[in-house]
PDB file of C-alpha atoms in Angstrom:
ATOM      1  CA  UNK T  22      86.025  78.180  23.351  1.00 84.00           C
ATOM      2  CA  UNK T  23      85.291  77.780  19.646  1.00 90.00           C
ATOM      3  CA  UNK T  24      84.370  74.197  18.750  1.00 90.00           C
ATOM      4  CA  UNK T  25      83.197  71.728  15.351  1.00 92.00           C
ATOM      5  CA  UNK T  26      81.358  69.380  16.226  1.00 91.00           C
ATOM      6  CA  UNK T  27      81.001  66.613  14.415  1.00 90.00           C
ATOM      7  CA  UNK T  28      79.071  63.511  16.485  1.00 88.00           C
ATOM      8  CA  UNK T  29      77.279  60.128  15.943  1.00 85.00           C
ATOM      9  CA  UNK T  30      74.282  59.753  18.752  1.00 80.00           C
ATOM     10  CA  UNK T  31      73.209  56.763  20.290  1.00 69.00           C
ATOM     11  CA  UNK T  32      70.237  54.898  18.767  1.00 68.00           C
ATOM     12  CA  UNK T  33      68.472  51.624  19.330  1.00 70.00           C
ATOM     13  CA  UNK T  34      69.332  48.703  17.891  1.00 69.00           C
ATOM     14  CA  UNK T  35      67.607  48.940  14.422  1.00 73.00           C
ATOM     15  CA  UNK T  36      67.060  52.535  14.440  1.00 78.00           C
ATOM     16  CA  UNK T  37      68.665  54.819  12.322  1.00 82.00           C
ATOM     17  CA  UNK T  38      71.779  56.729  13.536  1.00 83.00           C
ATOM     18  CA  UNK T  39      71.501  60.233  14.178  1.00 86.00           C
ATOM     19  CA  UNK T  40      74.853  62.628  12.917  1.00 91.00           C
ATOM     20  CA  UNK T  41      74.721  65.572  14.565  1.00 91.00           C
ATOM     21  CA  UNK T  42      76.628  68.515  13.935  1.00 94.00           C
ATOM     22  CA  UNK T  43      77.341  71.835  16.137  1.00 94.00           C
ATOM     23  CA  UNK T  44      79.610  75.070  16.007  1.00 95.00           C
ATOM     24  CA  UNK T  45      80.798  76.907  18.993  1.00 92.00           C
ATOM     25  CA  UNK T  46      82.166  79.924  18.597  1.00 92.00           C
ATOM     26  CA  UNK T  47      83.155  82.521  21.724  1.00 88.00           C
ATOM     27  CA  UNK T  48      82.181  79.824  24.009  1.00 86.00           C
ATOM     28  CA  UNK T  49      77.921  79.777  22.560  1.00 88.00           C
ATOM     29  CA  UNK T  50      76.851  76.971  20.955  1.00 89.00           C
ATOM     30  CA  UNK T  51      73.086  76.036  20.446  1.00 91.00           C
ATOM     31  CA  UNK T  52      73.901  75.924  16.409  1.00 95.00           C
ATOM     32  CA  UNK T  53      72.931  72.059  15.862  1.00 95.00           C
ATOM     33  CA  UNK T  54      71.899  70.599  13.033  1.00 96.00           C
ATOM     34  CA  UNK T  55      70.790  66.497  13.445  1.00 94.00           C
ATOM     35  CA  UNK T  56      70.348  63.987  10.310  1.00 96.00           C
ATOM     36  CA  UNK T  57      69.567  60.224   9.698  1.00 92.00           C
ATOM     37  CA  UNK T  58      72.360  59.462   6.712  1.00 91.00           C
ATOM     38  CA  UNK T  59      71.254  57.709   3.894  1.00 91.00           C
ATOM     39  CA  UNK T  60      73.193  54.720   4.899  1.00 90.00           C
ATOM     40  CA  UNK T  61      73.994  52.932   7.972  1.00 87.00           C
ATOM     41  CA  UNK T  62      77.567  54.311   9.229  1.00 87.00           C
ATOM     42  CA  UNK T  63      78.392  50.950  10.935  1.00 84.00           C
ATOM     43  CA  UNK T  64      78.411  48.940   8.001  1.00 88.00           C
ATOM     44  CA  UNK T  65      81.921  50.333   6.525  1.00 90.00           C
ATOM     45  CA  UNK T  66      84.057  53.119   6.223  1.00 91.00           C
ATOM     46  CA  UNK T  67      83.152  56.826   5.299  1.00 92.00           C
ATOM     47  CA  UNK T  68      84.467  60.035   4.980  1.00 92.00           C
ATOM     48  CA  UNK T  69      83.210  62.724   7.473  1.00 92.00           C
ATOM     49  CA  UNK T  70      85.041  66.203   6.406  1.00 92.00           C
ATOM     50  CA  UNK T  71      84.857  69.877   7.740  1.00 92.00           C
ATOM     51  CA  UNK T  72      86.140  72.204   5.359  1.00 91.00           C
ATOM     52  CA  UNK T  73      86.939  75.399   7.452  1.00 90.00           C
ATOM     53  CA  UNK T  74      88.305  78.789   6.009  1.00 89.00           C
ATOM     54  CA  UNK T  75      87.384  81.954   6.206  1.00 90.00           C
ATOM     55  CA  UNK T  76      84.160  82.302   4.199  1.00 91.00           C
ATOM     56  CA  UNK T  77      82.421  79.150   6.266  1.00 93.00           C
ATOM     57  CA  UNK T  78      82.265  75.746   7.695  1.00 94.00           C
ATOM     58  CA  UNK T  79      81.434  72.862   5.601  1.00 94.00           C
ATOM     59  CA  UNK T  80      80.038  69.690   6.509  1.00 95.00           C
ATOM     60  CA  UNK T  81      80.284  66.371   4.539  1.00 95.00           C
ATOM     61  CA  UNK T  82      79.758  63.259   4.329  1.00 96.00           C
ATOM     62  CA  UNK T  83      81.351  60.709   1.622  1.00 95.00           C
ATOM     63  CA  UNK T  84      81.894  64.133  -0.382  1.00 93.00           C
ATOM     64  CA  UNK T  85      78.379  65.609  -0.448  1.00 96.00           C
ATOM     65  CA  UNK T  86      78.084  68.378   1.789  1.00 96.00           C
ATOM     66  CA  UNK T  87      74.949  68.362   4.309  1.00 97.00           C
ATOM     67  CA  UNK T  88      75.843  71.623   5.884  1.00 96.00           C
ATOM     68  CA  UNK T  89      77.442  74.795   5.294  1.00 95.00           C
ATOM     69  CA  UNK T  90      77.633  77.748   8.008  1.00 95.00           C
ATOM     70  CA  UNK T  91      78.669  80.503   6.940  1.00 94.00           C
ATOM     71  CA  UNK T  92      80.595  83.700   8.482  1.00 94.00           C
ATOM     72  CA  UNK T  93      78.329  86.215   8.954  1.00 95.00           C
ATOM     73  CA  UNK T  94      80.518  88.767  11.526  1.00 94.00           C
ATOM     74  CA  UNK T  95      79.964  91.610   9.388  1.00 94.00           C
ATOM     75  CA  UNK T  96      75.939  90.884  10.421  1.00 93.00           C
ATOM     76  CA  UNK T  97      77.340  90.263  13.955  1.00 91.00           C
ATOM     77  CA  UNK T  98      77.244  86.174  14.176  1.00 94.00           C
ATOM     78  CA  UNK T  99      80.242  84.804  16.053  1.00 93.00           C
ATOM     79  CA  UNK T 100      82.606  82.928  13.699  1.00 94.00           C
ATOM     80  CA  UNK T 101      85.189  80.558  15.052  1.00 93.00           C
ATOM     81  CA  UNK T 102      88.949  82.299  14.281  1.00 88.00           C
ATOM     82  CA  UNK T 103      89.998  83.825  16.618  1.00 84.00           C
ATOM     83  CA  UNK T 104      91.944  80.935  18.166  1.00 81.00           C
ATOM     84  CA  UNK T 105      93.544  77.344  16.435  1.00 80.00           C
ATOM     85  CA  UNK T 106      91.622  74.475  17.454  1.00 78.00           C
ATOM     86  CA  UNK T 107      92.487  71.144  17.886  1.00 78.00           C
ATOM     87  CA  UNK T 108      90.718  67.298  17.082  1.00 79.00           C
ATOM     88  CA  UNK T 109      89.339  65.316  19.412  1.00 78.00           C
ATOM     89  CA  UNK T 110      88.556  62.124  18.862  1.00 78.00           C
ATOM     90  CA  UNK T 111      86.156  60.221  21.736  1.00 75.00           C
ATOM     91  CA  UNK T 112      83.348  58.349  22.859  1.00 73.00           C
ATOM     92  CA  UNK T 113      81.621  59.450  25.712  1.00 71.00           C
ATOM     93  CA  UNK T 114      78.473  59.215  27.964  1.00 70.00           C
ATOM     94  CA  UNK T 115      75.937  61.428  26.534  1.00 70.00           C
ATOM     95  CA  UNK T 116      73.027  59.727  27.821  1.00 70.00           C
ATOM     96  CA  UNK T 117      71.186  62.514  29.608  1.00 70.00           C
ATOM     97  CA  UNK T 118      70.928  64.118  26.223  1.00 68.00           C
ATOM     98  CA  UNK T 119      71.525  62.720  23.328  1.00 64.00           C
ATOM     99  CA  UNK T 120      70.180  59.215  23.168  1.00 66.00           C
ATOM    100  CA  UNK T 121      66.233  60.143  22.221  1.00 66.00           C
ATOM    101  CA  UNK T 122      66.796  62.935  24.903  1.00 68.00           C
ATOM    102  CA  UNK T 123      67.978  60.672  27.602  1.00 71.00           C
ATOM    103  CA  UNK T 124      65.566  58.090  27.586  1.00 74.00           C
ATOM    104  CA  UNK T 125      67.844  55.350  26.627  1.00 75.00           C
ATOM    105  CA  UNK T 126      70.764  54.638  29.159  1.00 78.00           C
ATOM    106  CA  UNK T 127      73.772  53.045  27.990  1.00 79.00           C
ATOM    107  CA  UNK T 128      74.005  49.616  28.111  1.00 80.00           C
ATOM    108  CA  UNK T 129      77.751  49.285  30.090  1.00 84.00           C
ATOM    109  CA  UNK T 130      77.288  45.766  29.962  1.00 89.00           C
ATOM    110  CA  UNK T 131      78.109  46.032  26.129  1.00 83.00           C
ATOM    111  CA  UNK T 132      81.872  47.587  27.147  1.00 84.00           C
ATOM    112  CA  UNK T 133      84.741  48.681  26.441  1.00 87.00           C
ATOM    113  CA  UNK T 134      82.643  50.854  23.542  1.00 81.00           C
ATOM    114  CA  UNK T 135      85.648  51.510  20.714  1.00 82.00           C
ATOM    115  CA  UNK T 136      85.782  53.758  17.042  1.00 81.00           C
ATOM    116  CA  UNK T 137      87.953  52.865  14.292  1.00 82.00           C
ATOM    117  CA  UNK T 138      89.308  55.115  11.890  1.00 84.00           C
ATOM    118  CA  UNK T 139      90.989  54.373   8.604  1.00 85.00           C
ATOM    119  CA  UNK T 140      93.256  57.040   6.208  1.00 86.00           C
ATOM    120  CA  UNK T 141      92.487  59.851   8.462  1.00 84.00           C
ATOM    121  CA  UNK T 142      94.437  63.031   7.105  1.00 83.00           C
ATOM    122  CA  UNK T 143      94.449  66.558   8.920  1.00 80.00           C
ATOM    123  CA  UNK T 144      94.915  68.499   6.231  1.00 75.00           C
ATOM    124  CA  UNK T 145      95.227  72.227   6.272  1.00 67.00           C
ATOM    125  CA  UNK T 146      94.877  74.522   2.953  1.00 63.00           C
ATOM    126  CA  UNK T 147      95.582  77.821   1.944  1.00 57.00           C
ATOM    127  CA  UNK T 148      92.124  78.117   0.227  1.00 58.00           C
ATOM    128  CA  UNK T 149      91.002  81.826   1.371  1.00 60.00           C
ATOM    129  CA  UNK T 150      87.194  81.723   1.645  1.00 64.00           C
ATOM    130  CA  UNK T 151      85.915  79.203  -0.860  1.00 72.00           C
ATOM    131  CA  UNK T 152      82.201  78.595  -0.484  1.00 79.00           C
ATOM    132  CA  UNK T 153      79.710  76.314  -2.475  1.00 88.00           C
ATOM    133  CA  UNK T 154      78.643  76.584  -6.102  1.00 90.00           C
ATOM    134  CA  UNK T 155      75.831  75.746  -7.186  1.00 93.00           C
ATOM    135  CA  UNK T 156      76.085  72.138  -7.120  1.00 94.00           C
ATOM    136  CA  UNK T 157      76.794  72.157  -3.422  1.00 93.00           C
ATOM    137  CA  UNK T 158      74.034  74.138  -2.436  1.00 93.00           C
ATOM    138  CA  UNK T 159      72.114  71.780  -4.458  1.00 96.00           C
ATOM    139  CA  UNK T 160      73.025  68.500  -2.555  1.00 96.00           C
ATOM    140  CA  UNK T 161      72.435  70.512   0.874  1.00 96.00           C
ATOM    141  CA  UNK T 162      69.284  71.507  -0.092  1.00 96.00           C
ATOM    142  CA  UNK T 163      68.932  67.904  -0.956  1.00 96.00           C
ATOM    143  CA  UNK T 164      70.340  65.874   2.045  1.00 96.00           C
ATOM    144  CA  UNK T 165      68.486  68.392   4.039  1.00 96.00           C
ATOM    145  CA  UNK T 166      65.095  68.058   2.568  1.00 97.00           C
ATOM    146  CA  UNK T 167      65.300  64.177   2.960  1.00 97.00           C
ATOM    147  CA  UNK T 168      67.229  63.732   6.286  1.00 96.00           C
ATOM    148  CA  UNK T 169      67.854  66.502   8.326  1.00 97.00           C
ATOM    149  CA  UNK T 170      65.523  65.761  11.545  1.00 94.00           C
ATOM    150  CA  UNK T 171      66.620  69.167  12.966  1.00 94.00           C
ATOM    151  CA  UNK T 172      67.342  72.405  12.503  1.00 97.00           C
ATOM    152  CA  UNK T 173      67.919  75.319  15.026  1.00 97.00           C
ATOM    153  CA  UNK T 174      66.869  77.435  12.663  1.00 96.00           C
ATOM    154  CA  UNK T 175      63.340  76.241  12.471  1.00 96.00           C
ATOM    155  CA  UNK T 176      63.469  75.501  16.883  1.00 96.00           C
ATOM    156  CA  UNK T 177      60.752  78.775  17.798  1.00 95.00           C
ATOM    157  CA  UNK T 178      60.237  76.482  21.130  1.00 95.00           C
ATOM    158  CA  UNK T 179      63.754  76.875  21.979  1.00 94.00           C
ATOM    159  CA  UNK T 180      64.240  80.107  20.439  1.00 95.00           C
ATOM    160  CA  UNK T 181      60.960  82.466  21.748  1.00 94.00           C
ATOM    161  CA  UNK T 182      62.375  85.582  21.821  1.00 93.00           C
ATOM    162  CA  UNK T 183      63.282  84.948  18.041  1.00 94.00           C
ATOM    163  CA  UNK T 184      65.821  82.786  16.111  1.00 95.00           C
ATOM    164  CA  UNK T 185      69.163  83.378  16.178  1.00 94.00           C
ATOM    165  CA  UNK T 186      70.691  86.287  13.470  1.00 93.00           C
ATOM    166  CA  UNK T 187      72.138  83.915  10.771  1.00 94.00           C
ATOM    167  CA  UNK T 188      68.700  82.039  10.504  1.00 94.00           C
ATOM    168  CA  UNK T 189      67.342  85.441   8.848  1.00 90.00           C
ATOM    169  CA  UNK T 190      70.178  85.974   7.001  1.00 82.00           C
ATOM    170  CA  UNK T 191      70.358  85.581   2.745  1.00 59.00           C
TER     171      UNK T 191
END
């Protein structure tokens, strides 16, 4: 399956939330990228956009991009295209994983858990391969200096045979 993930993970209360992002393409994963926003997402309304073509994936977050992954099948990285993909919208129990790798278990006495959404578009484009100027990279470079908490791409535990292609790759 190919797959965007876009997710909030489970904190504590007064901890920051974590956003963590993922892209699946041909059914492998293992591409996350985790941040603490500069803002707590449960006080009000933001935008969370992926901007998907054929040149890369962007990630943002009230208009500043925090992550771009780019389609590098000519180096042979998977890229999600070869199928249409659908959104999902959900809450679920990711407690063995994702809440401070499982050590916090949900507290079901705090149900029914619910997400609200407000001026949510689908939109599709016929942009063919845009990518970030300057300014983009910029503001990645920046949210990612000040609060990405991981990176794949920097994971040599999880990765000892070597890091995956696209982590090498201008």
């Amino acid at each position: 399956h190919d797959e965007i993930d876009f997710e909030f993970l489970g904190n504590l209360s007064g901890d920051p939330y974590t956003l963590h992002t993922n892209v699946f393409s041909q059914g492998k994963g293992n591409r996350e990228q985790q941040f603490h926003l500069w803002f707590d997402p449960t006080k009000d309304f933001h935008t969370y956009s992926v901007q998907w073509n054929p040149a890369s994936i962007i990630f943002s977050v009230d208009g500043t991009p925090i992550r771009e992954f780019k389609n590098l099948e000519t180096k042979g990285v998977p890229f999600p295209k070869n199928q249409p993909l659908r959104i999902y919208s959900s809450l679920w129990n990711a407690e063995d994983w994702a809440t401070r790798g499982g050590l916090v278990k949900t507290d079901w006495s705090k149900a029914p858990f619910t997400a609200s959404y407000r001026n949510f578009n689908a939109l599709t484009s016929s942009s063919t391969g845009q990518s970030l100027d300057a300014t983009g990279l910029a503001k990645i470079h920046w949210v990612q200096k000040n609060y990405m908490i991981y990176n794949y791409c920097t994971d040599i535990r999880r990765f000892p045979q070597g890091l995956p292609p696209e982590c090498s790759i201008a």
